[in-house]
PDB file of C-alpha atoms in Angstrom:
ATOM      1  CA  UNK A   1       6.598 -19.435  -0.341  1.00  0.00           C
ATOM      2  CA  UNK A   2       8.066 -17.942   3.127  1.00  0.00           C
ATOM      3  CA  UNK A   3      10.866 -20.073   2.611  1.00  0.00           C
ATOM      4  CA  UNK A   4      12.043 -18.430  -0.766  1.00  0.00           C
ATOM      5  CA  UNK A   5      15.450 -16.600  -0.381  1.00  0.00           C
ATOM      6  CA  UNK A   6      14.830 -13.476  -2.075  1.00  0.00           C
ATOM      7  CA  UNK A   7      17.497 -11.217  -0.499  1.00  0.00           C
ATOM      8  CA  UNK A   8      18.814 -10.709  -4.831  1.00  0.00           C
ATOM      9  CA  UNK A   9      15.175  -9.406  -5.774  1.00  0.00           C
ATOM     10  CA  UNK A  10      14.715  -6.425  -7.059  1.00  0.00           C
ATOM     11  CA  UNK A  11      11.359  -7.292  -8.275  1.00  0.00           C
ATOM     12  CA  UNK A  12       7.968  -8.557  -7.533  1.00  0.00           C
ATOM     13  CA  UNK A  13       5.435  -6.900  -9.591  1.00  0.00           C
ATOM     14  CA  UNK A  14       2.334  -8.901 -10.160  1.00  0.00           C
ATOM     15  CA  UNK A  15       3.758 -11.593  -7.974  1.00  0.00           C
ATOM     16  CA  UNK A  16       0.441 -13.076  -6.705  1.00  0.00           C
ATOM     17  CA  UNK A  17      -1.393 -11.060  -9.202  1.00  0.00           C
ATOM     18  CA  UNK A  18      -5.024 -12.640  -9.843  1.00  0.00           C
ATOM     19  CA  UNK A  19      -4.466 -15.210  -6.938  1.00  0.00           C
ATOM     20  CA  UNK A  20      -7.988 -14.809  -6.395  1.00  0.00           C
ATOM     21  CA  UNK A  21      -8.577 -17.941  -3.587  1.00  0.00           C
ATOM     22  CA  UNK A  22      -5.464 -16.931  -1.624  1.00  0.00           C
ATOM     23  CA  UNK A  23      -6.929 -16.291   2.048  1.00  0.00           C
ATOM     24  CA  UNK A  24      -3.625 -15.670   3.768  1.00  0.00           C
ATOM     25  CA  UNK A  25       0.359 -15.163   3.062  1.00  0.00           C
ATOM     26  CA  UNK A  26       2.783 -15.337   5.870  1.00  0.00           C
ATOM     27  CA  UNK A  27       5.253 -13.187   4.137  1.00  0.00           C
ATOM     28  CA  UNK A  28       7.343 -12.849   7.301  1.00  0.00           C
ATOM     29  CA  UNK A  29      10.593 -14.737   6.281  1.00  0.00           C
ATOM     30  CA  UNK A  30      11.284 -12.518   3.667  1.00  0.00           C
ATOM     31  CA  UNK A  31      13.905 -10.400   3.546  1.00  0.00           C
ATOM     32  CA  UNK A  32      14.206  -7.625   1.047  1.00  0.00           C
ATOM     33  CA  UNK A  33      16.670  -5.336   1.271  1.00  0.00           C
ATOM     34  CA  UNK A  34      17.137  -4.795  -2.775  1.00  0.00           C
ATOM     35  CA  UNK A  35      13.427  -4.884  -3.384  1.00  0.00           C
ATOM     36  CA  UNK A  36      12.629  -1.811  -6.333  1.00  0.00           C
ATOM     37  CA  UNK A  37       9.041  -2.458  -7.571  1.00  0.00           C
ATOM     38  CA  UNK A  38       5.840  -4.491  -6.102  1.00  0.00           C
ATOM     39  CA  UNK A  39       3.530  -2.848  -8.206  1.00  0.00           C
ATOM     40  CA  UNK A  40      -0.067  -4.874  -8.013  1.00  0.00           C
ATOM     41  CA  UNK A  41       1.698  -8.236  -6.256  1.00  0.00           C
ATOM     42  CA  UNK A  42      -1.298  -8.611  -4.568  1.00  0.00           C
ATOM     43  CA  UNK A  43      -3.958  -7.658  -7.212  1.00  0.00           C
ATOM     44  CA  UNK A  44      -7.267  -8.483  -7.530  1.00  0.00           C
ATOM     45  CA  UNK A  45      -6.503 -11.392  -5.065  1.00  0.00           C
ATOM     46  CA  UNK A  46     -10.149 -11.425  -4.480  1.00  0.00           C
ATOM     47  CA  UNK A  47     -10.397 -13.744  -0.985  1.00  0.00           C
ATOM     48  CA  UNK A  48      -7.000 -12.277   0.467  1.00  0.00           C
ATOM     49  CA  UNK A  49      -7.601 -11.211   4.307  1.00  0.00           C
ATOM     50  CA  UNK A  50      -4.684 -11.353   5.932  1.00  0.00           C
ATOM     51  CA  UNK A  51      -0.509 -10.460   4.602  1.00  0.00           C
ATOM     52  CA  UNK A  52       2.346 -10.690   7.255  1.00  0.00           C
ATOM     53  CA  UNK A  53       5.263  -8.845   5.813  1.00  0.00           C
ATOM     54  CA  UNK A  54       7.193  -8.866   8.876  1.00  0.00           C
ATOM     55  CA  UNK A  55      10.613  -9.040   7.556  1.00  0.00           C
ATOM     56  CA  UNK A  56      10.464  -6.690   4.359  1.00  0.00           C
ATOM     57  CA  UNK A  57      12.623  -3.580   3.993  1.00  0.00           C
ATOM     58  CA  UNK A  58      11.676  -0.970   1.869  1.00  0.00           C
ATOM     59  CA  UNK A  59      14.855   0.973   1.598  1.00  0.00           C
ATOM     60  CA  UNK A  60      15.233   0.763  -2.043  1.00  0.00           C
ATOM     61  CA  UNK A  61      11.437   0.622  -3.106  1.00  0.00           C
ATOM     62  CA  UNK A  62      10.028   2.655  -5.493  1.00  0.00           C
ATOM     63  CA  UNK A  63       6.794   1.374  -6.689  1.00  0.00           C
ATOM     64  CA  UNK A  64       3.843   0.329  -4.337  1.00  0.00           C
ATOM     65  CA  UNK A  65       1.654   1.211  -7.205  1.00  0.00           C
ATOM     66  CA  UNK A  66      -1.947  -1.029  -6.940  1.00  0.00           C
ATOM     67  CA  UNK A  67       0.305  -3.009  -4.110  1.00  0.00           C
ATOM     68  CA  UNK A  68      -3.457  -4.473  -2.811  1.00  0.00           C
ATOM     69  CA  UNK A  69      -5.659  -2.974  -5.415  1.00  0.00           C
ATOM     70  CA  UNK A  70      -9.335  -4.839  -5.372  1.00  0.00           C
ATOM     71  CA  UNK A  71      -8.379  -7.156  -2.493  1.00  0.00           C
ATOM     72  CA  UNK A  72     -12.235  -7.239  -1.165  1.00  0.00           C
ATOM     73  CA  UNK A  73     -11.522  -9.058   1.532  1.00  0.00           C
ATOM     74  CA  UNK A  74      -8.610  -7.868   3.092  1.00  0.00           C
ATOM     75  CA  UNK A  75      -8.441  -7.049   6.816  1.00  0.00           C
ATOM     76  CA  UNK A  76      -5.040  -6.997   8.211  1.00  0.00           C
ATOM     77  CA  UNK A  77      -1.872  -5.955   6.703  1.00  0.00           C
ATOM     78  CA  UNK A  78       1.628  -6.183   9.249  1.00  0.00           C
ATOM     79  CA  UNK A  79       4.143  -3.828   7.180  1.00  0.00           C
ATOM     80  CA  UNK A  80       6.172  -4.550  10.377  1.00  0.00           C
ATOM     81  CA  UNK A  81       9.275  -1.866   9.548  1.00  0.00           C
ATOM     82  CA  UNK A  82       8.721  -1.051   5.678  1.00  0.00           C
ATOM     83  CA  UNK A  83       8.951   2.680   5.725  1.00  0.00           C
ATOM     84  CA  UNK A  84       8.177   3.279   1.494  1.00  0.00           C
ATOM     85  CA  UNK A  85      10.702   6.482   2.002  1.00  0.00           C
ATOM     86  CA  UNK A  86      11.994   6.440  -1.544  1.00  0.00           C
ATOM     87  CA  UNK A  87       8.609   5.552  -3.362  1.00  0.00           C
ATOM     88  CA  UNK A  88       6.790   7.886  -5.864  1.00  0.00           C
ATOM     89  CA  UNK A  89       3.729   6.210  -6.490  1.00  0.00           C
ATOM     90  CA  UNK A  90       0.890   4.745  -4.039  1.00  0.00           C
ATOM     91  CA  UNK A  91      -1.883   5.162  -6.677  1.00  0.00           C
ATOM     92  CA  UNK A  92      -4.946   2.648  -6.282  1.00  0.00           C
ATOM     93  CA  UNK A  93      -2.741   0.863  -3.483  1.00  0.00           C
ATOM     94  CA  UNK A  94      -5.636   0.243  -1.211  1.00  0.00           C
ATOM     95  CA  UNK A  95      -8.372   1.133  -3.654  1.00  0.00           C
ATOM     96  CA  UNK A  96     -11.188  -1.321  -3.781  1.00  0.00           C
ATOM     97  CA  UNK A  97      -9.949  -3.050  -0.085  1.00  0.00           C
ATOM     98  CA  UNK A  98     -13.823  -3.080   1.068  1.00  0.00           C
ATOM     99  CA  UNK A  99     -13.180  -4.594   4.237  1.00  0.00           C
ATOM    100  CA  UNK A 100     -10.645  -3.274   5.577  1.00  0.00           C
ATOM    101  CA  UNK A 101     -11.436  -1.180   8.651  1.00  0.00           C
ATOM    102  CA  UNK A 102      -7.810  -0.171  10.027  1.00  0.00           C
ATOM    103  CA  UNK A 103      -4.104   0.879   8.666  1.00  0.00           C
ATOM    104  CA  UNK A 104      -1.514   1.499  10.354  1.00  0.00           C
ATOM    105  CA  UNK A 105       1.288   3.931   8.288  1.00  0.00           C
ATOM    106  CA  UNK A 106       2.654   5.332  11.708  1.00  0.00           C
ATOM    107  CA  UNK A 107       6.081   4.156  10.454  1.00  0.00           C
ATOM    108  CA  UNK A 108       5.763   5.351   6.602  1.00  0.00           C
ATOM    109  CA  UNK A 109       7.762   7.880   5.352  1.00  0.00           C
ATOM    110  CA  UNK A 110       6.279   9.432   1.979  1.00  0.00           C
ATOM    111  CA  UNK A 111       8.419  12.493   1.761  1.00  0.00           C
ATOM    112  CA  UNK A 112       9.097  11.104  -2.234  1.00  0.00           C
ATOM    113  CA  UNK A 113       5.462  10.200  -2.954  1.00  0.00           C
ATOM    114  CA  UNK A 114       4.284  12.055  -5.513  1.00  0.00           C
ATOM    115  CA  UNK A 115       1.103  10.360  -6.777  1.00  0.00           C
ATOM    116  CA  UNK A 116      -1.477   9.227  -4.499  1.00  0.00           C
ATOM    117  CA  UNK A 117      -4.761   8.918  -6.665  1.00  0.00           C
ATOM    118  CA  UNK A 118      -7.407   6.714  -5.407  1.00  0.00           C
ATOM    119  CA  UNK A 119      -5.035   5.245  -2.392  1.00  0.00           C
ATOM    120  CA  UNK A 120      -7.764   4.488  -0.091  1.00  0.00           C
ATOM    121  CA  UNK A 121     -10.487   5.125  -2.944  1.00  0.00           C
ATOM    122  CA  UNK A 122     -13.472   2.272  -2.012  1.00  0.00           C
ATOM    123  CA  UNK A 123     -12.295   1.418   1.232  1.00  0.00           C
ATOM    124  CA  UNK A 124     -16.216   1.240   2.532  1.00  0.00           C
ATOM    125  CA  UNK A 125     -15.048  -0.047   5.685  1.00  0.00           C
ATOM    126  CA  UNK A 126     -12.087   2.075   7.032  1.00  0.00           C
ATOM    127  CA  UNK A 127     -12.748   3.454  10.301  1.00  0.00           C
ATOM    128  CA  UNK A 128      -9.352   3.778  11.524  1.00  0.00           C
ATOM    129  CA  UNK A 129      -6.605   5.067   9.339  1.00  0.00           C
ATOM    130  CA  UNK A 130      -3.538   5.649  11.657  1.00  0.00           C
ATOM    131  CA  UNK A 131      -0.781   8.326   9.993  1.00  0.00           C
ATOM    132  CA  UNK A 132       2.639   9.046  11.204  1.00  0.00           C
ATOM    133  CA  UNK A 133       4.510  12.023  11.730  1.00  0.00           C
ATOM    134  CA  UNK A 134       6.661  11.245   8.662  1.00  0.00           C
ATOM    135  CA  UNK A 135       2.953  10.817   6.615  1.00  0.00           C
ATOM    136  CA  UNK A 136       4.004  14.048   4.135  1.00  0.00           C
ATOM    137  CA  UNK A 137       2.204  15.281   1.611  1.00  0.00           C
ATOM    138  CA  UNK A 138       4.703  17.997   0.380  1.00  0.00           C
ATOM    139  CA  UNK A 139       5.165  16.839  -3.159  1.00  0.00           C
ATOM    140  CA  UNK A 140       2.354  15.090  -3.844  1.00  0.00           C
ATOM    141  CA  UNK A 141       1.112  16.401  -7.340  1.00  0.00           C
ATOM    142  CA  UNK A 142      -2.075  13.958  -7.466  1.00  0.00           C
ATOM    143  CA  UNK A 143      -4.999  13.317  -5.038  1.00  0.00           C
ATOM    144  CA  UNK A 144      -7.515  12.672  -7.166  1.00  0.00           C
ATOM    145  CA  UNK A 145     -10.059  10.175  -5.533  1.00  0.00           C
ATOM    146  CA  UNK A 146      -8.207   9.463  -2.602  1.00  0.00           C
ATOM    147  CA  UNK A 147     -10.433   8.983  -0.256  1.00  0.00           C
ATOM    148  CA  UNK A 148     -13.770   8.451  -2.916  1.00  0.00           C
ATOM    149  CA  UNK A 149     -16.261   6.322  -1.035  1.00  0.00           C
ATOM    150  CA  UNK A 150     -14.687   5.915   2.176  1.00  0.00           C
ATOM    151  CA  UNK A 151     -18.387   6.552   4.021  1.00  0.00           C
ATOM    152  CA  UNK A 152     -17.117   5.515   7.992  1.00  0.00           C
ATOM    153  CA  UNK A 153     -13.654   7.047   8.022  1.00  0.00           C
ATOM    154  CA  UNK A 154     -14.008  10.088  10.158  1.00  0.00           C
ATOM    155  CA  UNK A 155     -11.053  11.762  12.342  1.00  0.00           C
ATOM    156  CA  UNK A 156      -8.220  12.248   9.969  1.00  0.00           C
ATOM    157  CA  UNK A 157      -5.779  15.611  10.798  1.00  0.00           C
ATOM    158  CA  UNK A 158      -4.873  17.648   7.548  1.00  0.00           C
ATOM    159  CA  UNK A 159      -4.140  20.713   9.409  1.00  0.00           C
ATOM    160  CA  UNK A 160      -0.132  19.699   8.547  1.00  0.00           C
ATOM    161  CA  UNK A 161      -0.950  18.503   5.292  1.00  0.00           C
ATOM    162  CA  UNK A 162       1.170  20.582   2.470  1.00  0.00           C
ATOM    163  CA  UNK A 163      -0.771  20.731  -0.798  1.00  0.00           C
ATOM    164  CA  UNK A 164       1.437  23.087  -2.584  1.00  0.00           C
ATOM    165  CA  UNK A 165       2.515  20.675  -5.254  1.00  0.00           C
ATOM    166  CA  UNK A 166      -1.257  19.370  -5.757  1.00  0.00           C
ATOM    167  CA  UNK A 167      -2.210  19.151  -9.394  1.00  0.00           C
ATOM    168  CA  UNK A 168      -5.628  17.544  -8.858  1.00  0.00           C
ATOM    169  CA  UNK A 169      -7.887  17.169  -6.056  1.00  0.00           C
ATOM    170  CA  UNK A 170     -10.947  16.151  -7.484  1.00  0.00           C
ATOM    171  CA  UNK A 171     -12.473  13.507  -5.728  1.00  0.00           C
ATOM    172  CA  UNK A 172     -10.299  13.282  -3.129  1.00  0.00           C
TER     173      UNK A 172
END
């Protein structure tokens, strides 16, 4: 699949969805620039550990909604430049990732995110989560759950986090 031309796409929503003995995608040859939705392209793909994405743009995305939701196995994402600066919902877009244990967002920009429930909800094995400058939380309305179960992560800032907009917080 990295040599599909999918420069037209606007969509892949539940792309891989249920691709439950994928180990790996080398996503790297892609090139997305009209990409709108991915909501749950990579759901429930059970035995997924590793996604290159080396080459996607996220300038015109708006849904990352369940992006990886209940990929147990997966370890490494490379977002390589995909910034997510126009999306509005994240919900359940790492929840269930048991074995992951580091993310790097250092280049996302979530100044339109508005919904982050249960983002990182069951990530057991998150130690690391690495946040940007351009990480916002300004009009984010729900939390709920966000962090539920993540038992090792330790060390996150919120001092700059703006929870003015929050709706719901439970769980988080």
């Amino acid at each position: 699949v990295n040599h599909f031309d999918v420069r037209n796409c606007r969509r892949t929503d539940n792309f891989f969805k249920y691709c439950r003995k994928l180990k790996t995608i080398d996503l790297s040859n892609w090139e997305t620039p009209l990409l709108e939705n991915m909501e749950a392209m990579f759901f429930e793909c059970y035995e997924l550990e590793d996604v290159k994405m080396t080459k996607f743009t996220s300038d015109s995305l708006l849904n990352a909604r369940e992006l990886f939701n209940y990929d147990q196995l997966l370890k490494t994402v490379d977002f390589g430049q995909m910034t997510f600066n126009l999306v509005d919902s994240m919900e359940n877009m790492f929840n269930g990732c048991y074995s992951i244990e580091t993310l790097d967002l250092s280049k996302w920009n979530t100044f339109s995110v508005s919904n982050m429930k249960n983002m990182f909800g069951g990530c057991y094995g998150l130690t690391n989560l690495i946040l940007g400058d351009k990480f916002t939380t300004k009009y984010v309305k729900d939390f709920s759950g966000m962090f539920s179960n993540n038992v090792l992560l330790t060390g996150i800032d919120f001092s700059k986090w703006d929870l003015s907009a929050a709706e719901d917080l439970s769980q988080m």
